[in-house]
XYZ file of N, CA, C and O in Angstrom:
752
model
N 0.822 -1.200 0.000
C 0.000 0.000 0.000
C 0.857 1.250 0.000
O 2.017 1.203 0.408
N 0.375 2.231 -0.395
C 1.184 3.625 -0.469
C 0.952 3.937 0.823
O 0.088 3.819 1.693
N 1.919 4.331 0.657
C 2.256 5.631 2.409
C 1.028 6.431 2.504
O 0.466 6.352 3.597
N 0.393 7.299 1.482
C -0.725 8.212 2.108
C -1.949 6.754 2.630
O -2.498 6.955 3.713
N -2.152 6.034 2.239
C -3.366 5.021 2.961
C -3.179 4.591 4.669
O -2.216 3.997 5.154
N -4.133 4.977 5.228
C -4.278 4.605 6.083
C -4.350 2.935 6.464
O -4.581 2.113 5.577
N -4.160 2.598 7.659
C -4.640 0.943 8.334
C -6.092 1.046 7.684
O -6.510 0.362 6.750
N -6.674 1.900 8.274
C -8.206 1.500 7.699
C -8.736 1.715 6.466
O -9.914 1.517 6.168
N -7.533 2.282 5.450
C -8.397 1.860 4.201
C -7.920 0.813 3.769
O -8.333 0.255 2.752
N -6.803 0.324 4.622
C -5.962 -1.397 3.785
C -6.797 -2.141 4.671
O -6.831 -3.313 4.295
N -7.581 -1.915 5.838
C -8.436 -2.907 6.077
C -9.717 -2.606 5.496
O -10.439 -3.531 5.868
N -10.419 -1.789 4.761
C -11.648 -1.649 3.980
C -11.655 -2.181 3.064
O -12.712 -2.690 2.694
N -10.299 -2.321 2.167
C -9.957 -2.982 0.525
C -9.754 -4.384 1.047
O -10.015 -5.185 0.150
N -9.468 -4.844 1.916
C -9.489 -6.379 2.464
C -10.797 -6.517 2.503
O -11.200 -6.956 1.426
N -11.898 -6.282 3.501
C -12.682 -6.525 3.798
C -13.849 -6.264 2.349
O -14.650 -7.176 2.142
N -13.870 -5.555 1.814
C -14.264 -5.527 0.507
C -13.869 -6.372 -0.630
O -14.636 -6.587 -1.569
N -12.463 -6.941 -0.543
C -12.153 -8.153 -1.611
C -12.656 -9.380 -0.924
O -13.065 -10.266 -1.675
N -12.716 -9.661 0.734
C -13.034 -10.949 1.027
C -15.041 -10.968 0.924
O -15.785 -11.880 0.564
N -15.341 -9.661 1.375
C -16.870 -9.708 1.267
C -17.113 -10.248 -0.051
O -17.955 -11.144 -0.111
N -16.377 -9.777 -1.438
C -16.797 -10.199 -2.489
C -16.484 -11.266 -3.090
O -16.978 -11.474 -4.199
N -15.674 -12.113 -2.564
C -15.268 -13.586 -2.541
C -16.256 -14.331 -1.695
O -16.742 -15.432 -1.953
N -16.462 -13.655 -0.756
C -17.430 -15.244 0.126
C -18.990 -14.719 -0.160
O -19.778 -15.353 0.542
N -19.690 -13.644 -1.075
C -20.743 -12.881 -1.814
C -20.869 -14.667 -3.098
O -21.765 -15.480 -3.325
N -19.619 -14.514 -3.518
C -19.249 -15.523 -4.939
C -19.526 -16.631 -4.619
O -20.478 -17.253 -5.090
N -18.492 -17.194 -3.493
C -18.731 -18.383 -3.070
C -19.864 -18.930 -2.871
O -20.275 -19.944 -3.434
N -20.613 -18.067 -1.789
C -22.053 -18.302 -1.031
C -23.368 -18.339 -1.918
O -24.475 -18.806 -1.650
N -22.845 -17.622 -3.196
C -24.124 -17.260 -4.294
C -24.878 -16.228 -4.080
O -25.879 -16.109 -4.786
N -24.600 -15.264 -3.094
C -25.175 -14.118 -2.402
C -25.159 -12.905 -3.563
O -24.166 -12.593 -4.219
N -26.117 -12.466 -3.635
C -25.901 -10.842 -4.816
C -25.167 -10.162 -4.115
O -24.835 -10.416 -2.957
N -24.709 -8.804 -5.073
C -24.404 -8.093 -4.913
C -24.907 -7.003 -3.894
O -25.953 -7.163 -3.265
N -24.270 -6.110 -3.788
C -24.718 -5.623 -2.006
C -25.462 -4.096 -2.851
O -24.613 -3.404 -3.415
N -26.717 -3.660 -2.934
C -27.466 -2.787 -2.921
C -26.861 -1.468 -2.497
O -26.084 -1.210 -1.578
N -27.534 -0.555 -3.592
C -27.446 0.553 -3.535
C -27.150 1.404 -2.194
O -26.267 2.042 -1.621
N -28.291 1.040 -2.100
C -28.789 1.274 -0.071
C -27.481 0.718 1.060
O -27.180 1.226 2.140
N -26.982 -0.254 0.511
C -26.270 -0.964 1.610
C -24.861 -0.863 1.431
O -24.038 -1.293 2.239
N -24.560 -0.210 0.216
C -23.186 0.195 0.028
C -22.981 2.019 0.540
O -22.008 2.773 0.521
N -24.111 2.155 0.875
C -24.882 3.980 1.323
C -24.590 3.617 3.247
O -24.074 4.546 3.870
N -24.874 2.538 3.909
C -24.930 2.099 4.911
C -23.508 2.293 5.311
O -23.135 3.109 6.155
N -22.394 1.109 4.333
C -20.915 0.879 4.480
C -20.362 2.089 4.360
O -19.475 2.293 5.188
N -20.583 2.982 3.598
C -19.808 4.184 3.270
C -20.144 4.964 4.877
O -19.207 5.551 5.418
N -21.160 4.932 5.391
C -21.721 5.954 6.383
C -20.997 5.329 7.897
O -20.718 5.932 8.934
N -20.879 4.266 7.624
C -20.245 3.622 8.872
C -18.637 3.975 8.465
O -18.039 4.699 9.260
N -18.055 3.593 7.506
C -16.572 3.843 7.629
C -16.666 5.411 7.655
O -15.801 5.797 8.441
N -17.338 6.458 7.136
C -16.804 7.280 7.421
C -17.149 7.704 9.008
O -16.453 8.604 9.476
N -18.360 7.009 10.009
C -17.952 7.411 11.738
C -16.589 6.444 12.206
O -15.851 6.911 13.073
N -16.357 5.452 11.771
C -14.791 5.022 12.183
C -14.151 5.766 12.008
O -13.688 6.386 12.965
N -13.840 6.045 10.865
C -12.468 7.321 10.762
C -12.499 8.578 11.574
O -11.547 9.200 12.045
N -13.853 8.844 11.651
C -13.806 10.358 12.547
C -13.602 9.517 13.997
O -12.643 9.779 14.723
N -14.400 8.684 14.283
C -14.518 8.486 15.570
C -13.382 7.836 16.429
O -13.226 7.903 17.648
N -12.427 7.018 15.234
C -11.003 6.416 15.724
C -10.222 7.524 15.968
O -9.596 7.317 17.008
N -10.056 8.218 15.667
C -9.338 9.327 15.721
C -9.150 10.704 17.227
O -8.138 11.338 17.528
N -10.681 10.756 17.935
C -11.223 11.480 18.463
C -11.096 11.082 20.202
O -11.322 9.910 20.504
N -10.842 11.781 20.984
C -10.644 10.992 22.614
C -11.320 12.749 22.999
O -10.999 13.887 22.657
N -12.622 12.016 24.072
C -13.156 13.539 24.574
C -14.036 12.966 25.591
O -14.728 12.008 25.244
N -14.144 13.509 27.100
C -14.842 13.014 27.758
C -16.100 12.846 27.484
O -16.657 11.823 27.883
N -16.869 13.903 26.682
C -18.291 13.929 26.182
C -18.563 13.362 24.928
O -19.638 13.327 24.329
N -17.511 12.938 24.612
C -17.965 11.749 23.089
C -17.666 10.514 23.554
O -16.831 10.207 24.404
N -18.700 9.554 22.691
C -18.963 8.298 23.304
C -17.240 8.129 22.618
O -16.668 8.750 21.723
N -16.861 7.161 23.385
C -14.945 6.180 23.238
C -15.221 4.943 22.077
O -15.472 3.741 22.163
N -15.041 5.866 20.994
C -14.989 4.180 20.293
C -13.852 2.931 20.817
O -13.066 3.375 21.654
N -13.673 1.706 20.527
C -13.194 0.568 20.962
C -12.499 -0.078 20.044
O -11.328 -0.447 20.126
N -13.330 -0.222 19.061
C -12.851 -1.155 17.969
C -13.964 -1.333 16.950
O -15.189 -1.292 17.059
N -12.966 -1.590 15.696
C -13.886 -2.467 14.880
C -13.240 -3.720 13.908
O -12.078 -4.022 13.639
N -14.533 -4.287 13.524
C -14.794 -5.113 12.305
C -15.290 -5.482 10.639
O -16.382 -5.966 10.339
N -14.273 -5.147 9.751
C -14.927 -4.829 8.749
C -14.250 -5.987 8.020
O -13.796 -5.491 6.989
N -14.015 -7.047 8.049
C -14.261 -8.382 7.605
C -14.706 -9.503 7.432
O -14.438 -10.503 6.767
N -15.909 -8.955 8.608
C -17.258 -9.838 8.259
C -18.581 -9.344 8.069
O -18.797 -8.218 8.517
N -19.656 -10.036 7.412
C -20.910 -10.050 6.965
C -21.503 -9.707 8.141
O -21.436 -10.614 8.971
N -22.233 -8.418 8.624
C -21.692 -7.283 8.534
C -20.932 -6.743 9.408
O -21.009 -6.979 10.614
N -20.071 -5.915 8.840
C -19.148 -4.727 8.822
C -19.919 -4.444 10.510
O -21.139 -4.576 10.599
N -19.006 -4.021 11.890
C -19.861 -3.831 12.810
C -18.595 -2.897 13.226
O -17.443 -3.174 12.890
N -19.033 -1.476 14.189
C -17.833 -1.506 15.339
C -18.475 -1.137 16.252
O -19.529 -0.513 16.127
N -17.862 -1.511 17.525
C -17.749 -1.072 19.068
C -17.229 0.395 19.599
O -16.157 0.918 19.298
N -18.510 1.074 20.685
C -18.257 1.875 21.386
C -18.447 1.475 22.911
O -18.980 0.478 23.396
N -17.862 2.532 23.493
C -17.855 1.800 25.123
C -19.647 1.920 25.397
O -20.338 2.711 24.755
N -20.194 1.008 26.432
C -21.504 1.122 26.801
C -22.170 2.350 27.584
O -21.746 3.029 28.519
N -23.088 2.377 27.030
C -23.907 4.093 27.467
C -25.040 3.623 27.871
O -25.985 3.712 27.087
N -25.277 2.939 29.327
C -26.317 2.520 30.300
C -27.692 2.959 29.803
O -28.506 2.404 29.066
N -27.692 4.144 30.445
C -29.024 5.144 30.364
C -29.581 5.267 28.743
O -30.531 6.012 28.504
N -29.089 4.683 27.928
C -29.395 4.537 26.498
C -30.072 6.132 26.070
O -29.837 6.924 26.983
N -30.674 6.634 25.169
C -30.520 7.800 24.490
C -31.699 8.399 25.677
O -32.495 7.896 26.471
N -31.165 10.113 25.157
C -31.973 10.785 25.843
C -33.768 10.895 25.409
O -34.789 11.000 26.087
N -33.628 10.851 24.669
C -35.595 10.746 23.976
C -35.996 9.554 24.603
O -36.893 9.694 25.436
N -35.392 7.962 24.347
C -35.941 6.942 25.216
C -35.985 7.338 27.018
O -37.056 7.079 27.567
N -34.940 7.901 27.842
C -35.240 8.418 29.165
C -36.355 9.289 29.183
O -37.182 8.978 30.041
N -36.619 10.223 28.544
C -37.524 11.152 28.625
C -38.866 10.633 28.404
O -39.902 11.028 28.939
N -38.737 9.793 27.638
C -39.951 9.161 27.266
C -40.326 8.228 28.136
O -41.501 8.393 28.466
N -39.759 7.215 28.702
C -39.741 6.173 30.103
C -40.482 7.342 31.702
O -41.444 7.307 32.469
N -39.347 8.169 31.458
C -39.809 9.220 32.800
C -41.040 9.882 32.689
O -41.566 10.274 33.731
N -41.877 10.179 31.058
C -43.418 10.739 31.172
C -44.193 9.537 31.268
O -45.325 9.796 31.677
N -44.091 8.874 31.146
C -44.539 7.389 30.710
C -44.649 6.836 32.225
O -45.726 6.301 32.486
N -43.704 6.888 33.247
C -44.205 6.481 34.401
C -44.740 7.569 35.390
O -45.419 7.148 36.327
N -44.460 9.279 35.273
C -45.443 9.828 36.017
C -46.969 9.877 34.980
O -47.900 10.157 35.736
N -47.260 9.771 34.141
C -48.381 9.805 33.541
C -48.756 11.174 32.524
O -49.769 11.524 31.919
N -47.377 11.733 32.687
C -46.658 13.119 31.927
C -45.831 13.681 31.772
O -44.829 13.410 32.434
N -45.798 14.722 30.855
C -44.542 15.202 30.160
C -43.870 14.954 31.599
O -44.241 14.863 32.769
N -42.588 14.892 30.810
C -41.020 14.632 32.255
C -40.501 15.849 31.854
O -40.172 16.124 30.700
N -40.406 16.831 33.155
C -39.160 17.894 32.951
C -38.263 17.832 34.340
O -38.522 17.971 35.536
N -36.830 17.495 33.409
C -36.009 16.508 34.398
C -35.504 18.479 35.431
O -35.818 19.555 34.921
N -34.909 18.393 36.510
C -34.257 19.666 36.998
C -33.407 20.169 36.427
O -32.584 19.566 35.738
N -33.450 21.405 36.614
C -32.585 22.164 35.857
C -31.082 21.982 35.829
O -30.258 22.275 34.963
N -30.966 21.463 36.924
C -29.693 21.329 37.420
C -28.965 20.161 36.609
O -27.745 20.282 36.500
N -29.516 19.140 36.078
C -29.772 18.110 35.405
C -29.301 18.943 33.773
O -28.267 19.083 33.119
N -30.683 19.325 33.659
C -30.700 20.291 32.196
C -29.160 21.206 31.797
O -28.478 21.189 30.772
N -29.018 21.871 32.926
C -27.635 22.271 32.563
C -26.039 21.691 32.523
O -24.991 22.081 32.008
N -26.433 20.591 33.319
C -25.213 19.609 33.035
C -25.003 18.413 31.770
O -23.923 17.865 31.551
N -26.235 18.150 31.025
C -26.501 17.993 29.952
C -25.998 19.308 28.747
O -25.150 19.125 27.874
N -26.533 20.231 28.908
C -26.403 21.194 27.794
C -24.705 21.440 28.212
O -24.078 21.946 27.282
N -23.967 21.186 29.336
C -22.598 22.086 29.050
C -21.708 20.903 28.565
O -20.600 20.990 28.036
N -22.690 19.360 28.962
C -21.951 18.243 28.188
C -21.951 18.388 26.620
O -20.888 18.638 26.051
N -22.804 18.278 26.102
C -23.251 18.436 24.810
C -22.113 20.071 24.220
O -21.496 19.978 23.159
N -22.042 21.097 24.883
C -21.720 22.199 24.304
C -20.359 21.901 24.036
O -20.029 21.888 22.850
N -19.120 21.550 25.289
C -18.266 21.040 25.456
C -17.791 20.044 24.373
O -16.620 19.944 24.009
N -18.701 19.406 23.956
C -18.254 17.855 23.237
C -18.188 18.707 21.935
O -17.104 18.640 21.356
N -19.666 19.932 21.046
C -19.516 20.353 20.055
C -17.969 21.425 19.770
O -17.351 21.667 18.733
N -17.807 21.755 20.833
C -17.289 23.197 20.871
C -15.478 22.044 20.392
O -14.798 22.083 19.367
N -15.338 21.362 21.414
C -13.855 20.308 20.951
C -13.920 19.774 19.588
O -12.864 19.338 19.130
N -15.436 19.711 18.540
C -15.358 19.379 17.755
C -15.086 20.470 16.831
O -14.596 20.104 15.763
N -15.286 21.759 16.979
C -15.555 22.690 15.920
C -14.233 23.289 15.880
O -13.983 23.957 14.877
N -13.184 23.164 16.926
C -11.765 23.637 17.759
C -10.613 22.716 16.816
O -9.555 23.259 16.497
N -10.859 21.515 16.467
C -10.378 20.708 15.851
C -9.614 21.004 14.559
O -9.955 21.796 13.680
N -8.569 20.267 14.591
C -7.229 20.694 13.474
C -8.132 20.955 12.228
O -7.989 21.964 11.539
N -9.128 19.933 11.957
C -9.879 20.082 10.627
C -11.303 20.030 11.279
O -11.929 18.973 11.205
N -11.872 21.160 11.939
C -13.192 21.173 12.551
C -14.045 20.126 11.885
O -13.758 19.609 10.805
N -15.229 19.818 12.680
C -15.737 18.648 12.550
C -17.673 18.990 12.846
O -18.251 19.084 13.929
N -18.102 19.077 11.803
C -19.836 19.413 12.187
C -20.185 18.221 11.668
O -19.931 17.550 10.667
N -21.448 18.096 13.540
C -21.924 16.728 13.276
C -23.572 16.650 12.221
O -24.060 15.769 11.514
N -23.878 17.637 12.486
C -24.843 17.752 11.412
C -26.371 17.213 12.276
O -27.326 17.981 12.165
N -26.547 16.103 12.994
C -27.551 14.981 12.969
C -27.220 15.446 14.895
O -26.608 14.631 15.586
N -27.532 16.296 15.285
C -27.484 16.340 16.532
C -29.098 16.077 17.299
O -30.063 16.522 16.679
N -29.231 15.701 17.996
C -30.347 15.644 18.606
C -30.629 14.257 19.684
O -29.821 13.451 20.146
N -31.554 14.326 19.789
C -32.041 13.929 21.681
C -31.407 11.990 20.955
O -30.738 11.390 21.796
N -31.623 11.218 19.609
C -31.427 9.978 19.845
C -30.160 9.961 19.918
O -29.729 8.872 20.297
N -29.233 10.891 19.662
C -27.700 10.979 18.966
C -27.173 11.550 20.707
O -25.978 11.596 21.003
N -28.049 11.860 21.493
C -27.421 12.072 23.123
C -27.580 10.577 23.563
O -28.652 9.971 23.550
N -25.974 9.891 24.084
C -26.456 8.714 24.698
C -26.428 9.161 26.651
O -26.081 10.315 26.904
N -26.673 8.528 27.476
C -26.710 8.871 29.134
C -26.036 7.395 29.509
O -26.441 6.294 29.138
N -24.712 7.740 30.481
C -24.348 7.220 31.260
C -25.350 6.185 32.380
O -26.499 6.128 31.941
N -25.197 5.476 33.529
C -25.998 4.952 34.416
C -26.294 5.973 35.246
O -27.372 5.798 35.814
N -25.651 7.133 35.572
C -25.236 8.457 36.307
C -25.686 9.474 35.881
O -25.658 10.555 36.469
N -26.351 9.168 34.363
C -27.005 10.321 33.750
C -26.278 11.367 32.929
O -26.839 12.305 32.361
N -24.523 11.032 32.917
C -24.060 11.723 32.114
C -23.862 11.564 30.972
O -23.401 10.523 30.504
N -24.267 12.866 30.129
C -24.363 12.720 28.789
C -23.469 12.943 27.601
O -23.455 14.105 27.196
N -22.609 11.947 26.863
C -22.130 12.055 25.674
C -22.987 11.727 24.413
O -24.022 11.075 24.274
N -22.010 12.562 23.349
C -22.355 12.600 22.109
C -22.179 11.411 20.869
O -20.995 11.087 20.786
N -22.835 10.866 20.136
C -22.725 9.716 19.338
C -23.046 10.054 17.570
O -23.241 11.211 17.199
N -23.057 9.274 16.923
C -23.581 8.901 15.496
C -22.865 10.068 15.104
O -23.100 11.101 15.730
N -21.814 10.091 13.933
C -20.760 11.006 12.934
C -21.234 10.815 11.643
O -20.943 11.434 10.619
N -22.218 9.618 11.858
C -22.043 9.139 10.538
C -22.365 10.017 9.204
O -22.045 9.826 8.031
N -23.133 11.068 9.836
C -23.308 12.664 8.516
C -22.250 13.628 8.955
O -22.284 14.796 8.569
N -21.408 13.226 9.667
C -20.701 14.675 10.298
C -20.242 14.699 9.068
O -20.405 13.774 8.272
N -19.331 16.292 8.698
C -19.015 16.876 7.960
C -17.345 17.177 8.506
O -17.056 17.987 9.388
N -16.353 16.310 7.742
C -14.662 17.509 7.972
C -14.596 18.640 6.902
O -14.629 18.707 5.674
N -14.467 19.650 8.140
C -14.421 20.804 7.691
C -12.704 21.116 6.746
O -12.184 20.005 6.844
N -12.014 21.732 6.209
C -10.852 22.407 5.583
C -10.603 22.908 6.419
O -11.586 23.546 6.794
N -9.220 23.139 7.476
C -9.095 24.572 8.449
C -9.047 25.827 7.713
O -8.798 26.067 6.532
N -9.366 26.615 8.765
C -9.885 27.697 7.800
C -9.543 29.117 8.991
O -10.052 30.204 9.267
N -8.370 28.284 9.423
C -7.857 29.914 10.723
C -6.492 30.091 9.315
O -6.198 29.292 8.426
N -6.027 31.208 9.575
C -4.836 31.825 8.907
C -4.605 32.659 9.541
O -3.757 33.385 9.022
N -5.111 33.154 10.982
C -4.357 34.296 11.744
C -5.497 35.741 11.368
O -5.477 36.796 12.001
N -6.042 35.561 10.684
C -6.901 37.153 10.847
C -8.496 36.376 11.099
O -8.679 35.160 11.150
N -9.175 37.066 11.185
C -11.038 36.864 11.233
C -11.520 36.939 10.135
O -12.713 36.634 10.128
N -10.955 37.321 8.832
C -11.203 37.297 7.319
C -12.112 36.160 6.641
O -12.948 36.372 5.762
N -11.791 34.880 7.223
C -12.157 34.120 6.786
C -13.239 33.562 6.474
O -13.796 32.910 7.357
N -14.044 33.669 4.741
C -15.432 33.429 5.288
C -16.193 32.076 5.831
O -15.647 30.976 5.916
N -17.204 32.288 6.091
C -17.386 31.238 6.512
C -17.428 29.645 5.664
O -17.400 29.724 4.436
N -17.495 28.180 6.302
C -17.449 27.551 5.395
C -18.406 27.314 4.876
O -19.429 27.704 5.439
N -18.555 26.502 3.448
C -20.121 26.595 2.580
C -20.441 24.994 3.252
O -19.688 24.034 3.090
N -21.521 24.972 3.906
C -22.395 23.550 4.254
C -23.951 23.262 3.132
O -24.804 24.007 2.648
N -23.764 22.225 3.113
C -24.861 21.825 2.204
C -26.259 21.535 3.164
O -26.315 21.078 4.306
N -27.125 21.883 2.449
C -28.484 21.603 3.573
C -28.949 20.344 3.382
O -28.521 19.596 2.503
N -29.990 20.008 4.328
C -31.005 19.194 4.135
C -30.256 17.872 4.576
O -30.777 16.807 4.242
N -29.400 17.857 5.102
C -28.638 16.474 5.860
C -28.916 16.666 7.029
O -28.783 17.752 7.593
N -29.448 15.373 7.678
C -29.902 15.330 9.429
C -31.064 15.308 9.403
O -31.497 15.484 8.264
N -32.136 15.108 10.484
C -32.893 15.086 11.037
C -33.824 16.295 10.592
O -33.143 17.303 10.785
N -35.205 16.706 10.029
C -35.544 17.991 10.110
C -36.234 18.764 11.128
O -36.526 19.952 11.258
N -36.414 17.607 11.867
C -37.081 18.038 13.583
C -36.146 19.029 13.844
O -36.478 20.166 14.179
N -34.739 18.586 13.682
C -33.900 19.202 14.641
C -33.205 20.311 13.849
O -32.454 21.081 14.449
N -33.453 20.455 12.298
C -32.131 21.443 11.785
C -32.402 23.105 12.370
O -33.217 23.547 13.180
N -31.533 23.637 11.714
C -31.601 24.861 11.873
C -32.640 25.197 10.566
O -32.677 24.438 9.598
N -33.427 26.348 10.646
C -34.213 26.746 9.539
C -33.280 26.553 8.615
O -33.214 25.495 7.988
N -32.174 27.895 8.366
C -31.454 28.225 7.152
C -30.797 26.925 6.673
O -30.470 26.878 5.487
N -30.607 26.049 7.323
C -30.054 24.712 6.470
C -31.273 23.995 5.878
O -31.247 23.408 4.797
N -32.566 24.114 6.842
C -33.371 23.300 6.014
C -33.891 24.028 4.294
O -34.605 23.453 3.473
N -33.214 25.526 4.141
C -34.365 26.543 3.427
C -32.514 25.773 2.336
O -32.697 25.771 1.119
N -31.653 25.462 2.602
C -29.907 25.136 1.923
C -29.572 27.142 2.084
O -29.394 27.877 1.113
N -29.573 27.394 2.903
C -28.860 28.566 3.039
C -27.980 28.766 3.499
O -27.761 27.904 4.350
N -26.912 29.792 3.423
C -25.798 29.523 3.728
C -25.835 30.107 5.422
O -24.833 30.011 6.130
């Protein structure tokens, strides 16, 4: 392999020549539009996410991309996403759950913290797909950030003055519950 390739693209071109050997062998078709849309979306949260160490982002572990399917490991996040808690907690008083504030703000400075290390980053990093399923909760209730799989690497774009305009993002990626208007309208 050439020097610019990474481990993980000499393990993607493996795992892609053996998928399509034991595809042959097995008599299995070819892997769908959709499901080569899946593989692409997962290797690109490995690469961001192998890369990344932050108390408020979930710790990836490892992965596997030489078998039927392609899987990787993050460390376990108890309290599973914040929309399922919220939803469990109205669900057993018999209504909306509004957790304390105190709660609320240690959530929002987790979450701010985790974006703010992402946007700080040698090649800033927008996750795009933020929202309540993409918050996972500790057993303790503390909250890190998950799913890259739309994040966006940014170009750095410091050179020492404030000149710089801003970068161009494409709309209409993520969730539309959650976007910002001007991305849902593709504005800049």
């Amino acid at each position: 392999y050439h020097e610019d390739k990474t481990a993980l693209d000499a393990i993607q071109d493996v795992a892609q020549e053996v998928s399509q050997l034991e595809r042959e062998h097995m008599g299995l078709a070819a892997p769908t539009p959709k499901d080569m849309l899946a593989l692409e979306e997962m290797l690109h949260e490995v690469r961001i996410l192998s890369t990344l160490r932050h108390p408020d982002l979930v710790l990836f572990l490892g992965a596997c991309l030489d078998t039927q399917p392609c899987f990787f490991i993050t460390e376990y996040m108890e309290g599973g996403d914040l929309m399922a808690h919220m939803m469990k907690k109205a669900q057993k008083l018999g209504h909306a759950y509004k957790p304390p504030m105190s709660q609320v703000v240690r959530w929002a400075a987790s979450c701010s913290r985790a974006l703010c290390f992402l946007h700080e980053c040698g090649k800033p990093i927008i996750h795009r797909d933020l929202k309540p399923l993409n918050l996972l909760l500790s057993r303790t209730l503390d909250l890190k950030v998950t799913d890259f799989g739309l994040s966006k690497i940014m170009a750095p774009i410091y050179d020492g003055t404030d000149s710089n305009p801003a970068p161009k993002m494409s709309g209409g990626v993520g969730t539309y519950r959650y976007m910002a208007p001007e991305v849902v309208r593709y504005e800049q």
